[in-house]
Short mmCIF file of C-alpha atoms in Angstrom, two decimals:
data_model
loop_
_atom_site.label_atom_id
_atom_site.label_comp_id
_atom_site.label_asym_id
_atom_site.label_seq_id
_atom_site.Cartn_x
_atom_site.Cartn_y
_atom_site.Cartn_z
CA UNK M 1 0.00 0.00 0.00
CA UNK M 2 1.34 3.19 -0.61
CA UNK M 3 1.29 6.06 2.33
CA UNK M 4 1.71 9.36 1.57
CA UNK M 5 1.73 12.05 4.72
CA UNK M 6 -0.45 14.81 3.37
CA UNK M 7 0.92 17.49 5.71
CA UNK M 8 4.55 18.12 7.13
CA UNK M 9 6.32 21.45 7.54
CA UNK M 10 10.19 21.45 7.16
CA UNK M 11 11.96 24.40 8.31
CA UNK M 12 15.82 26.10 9.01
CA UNK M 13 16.38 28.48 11.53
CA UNK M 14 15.47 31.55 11.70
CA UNK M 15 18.86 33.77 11.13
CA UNK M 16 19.15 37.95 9.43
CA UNK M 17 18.82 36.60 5.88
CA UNK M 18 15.98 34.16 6.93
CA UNK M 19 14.01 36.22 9.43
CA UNK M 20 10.41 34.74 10.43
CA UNK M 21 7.10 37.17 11.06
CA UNK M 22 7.22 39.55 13.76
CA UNK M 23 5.71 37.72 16.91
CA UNK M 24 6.49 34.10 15.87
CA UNK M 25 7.68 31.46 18.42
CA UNK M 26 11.26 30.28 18.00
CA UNK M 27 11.57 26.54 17.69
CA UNK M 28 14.24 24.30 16.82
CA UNK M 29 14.25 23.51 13.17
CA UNK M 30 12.84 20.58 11.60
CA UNK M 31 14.85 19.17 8.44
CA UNK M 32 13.84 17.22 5.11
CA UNK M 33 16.21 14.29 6.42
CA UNK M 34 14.73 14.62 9.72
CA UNK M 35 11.20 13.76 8.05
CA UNK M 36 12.62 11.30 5.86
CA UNK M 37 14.06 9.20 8.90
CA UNK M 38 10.57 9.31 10.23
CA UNK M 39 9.08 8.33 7.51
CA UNK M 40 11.39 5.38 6.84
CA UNK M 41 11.07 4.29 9.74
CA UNK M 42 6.96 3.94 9.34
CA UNK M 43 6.76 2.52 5.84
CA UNK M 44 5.83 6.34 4.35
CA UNK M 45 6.03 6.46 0.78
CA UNK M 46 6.25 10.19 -0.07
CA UNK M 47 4.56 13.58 1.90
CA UNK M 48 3.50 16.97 0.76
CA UNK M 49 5.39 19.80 2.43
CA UNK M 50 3.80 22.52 3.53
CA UNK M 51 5.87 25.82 4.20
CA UNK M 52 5.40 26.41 7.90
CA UNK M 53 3.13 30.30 8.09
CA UNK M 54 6.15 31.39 10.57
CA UNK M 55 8.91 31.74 7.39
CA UNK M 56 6.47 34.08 5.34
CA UNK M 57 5.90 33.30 2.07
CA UNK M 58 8.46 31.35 1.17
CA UNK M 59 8.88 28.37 -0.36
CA UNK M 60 12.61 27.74 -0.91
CA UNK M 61 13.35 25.35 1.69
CA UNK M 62 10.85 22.54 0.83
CA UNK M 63 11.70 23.31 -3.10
CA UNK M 64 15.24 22.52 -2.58
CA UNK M 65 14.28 19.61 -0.70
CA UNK M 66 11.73 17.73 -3.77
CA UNK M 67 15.06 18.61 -5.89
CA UNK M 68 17.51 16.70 -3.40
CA UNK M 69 14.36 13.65 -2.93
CA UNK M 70 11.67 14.24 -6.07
CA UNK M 71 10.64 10.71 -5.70
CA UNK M 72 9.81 11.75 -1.87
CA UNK M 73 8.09 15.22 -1.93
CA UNK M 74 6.50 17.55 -3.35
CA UNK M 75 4.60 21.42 -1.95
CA UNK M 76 1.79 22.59 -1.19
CA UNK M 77 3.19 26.51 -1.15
CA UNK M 78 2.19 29.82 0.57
CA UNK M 79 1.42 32.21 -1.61
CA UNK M 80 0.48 36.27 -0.69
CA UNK M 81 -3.43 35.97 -1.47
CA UNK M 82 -4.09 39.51 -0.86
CA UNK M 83 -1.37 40.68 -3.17
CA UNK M 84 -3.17 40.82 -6.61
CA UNK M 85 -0.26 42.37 -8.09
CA UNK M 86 1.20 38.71 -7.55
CA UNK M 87 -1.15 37.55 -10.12
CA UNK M 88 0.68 36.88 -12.52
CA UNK M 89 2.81 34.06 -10.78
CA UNK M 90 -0.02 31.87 -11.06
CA UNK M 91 -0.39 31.11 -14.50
CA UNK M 92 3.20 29.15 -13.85
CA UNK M 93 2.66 28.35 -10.47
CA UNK M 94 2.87 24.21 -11.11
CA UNK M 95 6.06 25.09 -13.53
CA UNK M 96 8.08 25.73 -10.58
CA UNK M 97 9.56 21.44 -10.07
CA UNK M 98 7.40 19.81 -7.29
CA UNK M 99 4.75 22.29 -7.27
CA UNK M 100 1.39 21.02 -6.50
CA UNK M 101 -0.51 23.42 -5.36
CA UNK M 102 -1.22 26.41 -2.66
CA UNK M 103 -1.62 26.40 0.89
CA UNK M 104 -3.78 28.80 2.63
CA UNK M 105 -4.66 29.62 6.17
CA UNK M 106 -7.07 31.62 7.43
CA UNK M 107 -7.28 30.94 11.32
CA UNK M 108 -5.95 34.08 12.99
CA UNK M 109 -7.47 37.59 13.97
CA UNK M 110 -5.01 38.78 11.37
CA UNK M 111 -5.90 36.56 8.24
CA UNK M 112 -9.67 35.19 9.58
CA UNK M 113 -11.58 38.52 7.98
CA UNK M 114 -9.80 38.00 4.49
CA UNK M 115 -12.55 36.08 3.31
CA UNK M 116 -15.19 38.19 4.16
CA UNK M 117 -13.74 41.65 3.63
CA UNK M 118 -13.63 41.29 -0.26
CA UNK M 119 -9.43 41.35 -0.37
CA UNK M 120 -8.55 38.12 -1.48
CA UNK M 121 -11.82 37.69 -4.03
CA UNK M 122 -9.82 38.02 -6.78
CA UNK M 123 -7.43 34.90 -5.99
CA UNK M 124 -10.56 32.39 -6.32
CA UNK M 125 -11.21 32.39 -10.22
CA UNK M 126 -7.33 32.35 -10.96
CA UNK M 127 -6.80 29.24 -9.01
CA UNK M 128 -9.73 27.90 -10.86
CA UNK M 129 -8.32 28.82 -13.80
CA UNK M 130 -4.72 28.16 -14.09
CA UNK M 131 -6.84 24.71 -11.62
CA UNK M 132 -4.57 25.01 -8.80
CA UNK M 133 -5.44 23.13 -5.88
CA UNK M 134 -5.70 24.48 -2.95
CA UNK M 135 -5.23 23.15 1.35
CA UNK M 136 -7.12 25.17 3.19
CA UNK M 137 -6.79 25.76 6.99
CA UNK M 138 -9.97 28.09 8.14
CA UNK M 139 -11.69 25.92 10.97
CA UNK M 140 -14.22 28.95 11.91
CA UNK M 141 -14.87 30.25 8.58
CA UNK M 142 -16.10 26.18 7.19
CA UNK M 143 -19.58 28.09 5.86
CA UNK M 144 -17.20 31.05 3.84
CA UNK M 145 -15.37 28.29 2.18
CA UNK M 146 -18.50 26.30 1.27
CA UNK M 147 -19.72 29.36 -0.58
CA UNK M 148 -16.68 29.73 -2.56
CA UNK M 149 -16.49 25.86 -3.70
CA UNK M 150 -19.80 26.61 -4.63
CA UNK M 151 -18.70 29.46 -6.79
CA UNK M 152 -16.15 28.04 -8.06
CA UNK M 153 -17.04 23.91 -9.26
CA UNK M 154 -13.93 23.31 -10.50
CA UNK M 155 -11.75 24.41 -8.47
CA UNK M 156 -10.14 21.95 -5.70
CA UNK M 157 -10.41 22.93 -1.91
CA UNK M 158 -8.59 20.21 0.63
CA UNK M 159 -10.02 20.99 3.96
CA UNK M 160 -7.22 20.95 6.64
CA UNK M 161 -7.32 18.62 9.89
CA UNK M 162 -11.07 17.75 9.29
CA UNK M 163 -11.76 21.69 9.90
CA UNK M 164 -10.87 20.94 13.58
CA UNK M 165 -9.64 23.80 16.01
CA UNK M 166 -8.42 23.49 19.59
CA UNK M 167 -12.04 23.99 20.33
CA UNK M 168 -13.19 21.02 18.62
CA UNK M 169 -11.16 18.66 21.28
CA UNK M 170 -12.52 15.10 23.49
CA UNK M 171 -16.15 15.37 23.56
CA UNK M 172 -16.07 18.15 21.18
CA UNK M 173 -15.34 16.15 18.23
CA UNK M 174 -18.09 14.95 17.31
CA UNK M 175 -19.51 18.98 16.62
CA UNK M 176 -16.58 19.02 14.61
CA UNK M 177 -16.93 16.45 12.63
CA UNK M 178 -20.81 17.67 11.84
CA UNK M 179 -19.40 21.14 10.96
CA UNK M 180 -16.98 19.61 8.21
CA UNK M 181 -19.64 16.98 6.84
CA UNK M 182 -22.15 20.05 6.00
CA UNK M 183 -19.38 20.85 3.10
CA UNK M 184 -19.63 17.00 1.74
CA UNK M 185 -22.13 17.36 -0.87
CA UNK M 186 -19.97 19.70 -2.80
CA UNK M 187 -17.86 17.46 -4.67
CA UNK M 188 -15.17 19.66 -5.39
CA UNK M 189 -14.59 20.03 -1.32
CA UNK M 190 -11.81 17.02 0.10
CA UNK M 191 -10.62 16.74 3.64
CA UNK M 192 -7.43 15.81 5.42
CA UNK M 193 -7.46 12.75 7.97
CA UNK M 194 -4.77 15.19 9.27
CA UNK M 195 -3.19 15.64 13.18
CA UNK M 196 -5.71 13.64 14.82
CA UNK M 197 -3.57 13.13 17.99
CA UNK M 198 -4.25 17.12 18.48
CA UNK M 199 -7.39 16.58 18.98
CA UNK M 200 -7.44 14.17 22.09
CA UNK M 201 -5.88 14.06 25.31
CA UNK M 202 -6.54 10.42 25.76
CA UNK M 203 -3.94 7.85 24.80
CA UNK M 204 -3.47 5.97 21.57
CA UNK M 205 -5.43 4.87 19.70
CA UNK M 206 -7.59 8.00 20.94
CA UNK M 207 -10.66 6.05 21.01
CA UNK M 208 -12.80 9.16 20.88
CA UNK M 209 -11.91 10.09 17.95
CA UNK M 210 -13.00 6.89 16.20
CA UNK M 211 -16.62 7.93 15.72
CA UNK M 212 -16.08 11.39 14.28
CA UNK M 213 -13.18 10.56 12.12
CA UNK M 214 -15.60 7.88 10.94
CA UNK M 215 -18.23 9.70 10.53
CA UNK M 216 -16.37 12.40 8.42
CA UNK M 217 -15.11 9.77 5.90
CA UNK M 218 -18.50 8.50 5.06
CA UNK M 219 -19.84 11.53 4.51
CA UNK M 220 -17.22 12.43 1.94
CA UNK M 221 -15.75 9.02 0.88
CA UNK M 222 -12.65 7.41 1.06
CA UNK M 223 -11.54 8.76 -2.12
CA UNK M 224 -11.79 12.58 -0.85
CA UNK M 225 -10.53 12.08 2.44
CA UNK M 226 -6.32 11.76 2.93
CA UNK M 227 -4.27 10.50 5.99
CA UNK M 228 -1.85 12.99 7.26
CA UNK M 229 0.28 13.65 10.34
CA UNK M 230 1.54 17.87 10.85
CA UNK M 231 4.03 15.41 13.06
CA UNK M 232 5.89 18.92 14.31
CA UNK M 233 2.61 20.30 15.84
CA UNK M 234 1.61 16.40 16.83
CA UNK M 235 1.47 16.10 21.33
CA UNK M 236 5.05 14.95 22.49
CA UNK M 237 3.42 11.98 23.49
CA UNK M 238 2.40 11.02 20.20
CA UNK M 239 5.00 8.95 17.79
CA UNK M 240 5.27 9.23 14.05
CA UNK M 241 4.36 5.72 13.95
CA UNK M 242 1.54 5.85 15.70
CA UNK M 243 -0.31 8.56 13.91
CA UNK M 244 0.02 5.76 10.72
CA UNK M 245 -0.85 2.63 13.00
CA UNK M 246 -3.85 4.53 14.60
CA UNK M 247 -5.45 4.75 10.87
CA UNK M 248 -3.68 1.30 9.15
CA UNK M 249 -4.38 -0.78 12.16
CA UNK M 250 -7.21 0.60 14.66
CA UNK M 251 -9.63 2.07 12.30
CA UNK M 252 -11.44 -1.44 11.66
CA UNK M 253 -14.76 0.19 9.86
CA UNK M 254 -12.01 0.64 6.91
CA UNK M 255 -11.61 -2.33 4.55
CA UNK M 256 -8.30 -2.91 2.36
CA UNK M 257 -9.44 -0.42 -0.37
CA UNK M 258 -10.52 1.87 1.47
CA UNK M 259 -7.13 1.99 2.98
CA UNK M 260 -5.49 2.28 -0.22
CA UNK M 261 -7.32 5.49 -0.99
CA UNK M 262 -7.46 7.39 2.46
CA UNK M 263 -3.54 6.52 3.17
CA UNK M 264 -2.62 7.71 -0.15
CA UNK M 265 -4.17 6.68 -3.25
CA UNK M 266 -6.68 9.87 -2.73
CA UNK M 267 -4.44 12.52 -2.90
CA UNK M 268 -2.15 11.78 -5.92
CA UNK M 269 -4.97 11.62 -7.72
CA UNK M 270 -6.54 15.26 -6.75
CA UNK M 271 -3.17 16.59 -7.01
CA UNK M 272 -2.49 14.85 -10.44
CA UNK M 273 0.63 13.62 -7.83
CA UNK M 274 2.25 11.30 -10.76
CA UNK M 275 4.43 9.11 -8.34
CA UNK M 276 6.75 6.02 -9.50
CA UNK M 277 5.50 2.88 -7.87
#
């Protein structure tokens, strides 16, 4: 079976000529080999990186790394949606080697109103356009995204983490799960499986999150709904290994093809992901 991670950030640290956002928290740097060993070590195929929101816009780091390991990576990158001027990157946008797709997020005071204050409607048609698919991190703004897929048929949205927030935790996960499986009917909405351990503060296999995670993936299918791990924001308490074993081995309502699709077979195929078997 093939496993691919749908979310990891990699990162260097943060130095004059690689300065991250005012405010952000300093944290010891994650590297490509560093995800590689832990993927090894788990049977992991390949992952999407995801440029970490701390470095900016930039996408440099996880570019040079799907150059050094192309059979192993490839980006989901940021990208300055309320710079129109930026426009015309976009029509290339998948030129750029390993380029997938774009990344948004849209779950702080800062970035949260940018859906609703008319600054980044421009961006929507041009993905759709130049069909650039797009992860999407907004858990309180699920309904603002719906209306946009709905705009916009053809253009791909891949909901992050189920649309879970901190506040969607333990016995709150099952709200969460019902707030993410309003946007199933709209077929050109996915979801991410992604950094369930997050979301419980019992021990493997979090057995509470059983029900909503299975609840979410028959809503939308096991063809639009992809494993992932965000290992760096994952509990300390959590392995690597056990964010793939909780899904592969504990997660009995899944049969053998379901598997296949969910753990990785999904998401090469919305990202047009053209891996070598």
């Amino acid at each position: 079976m093939m496993i691919i991670d749908s979310q990891i950030h990699i990162w260097l640290p943060q130095s004059p000529t690689r300065p991250w956002i005012p405010g952000a928290q300093d944290r010891a740097p994650f590297s490509d080999e560093e995800a590689l060993a832990l993927m090894d070590k788990s049977s992991v195929q390949a992952a999407i990186l995801v440029p970490p929101s701390f470095e900016g816009h930039r996408n440099d780091y996880s570019l040079a790394a799907v150059k050094k390991f192309p059979n192993r990576f490839a980006v989901m990158g940021r990208f300055e949606i309320q710079n129109q001027s930026l426009a015309d990157q976009l029509p290339t946008w998948k030129s750029q080697p390993g380029m997938l797709g774009i990344r948004l997020t849209f779950h702080r005071d800062k970035d949260r109103p940018w859906l609703t204050d008319g600054s980044t409607d421009w961006f929507w048609p041009h993905a759709q356009e130049h069909q650039i698919p797009l992860m999407v991190h907004a858990p309180e703004r699920l309904p603002e995204m719906a209306a946009i897929a709905k705009r916009y048929p053809k253009l791909k949205i891949i909901i992050d983490h189920m649309g879970f927030a901190r506040s969607t935790m333990d016995e709150h996960a099952k709200d969460g799960a019902n707030r993410i499986i309003a946007l199933a009917d709209l077929p050109n909405v996915y979801v991410k499986i992604s950094a369930l351990p997050c979301y419980s503060t019992q021990a493997y296999p979090y057995p509470n999150l059983h029900g909503p995670v299975q609840s979410v993936i028959k809503a939308f299918g096991p063809e639009r709904s992809f494993w992932g791990t965000d290992i760096t924001r994952m509990p300390k308490t959590s392995s690597y290994q056990e964010a793939v074993s909780m899904v592969v081995e504990e997660l009995d309502f899944l049969s053998s093809k379901d598997l296949e699709w969910v753990m990785g077979q999904g998401l090469a195929k919305c990202l047009d992901w053209r891996l070598p078997t």
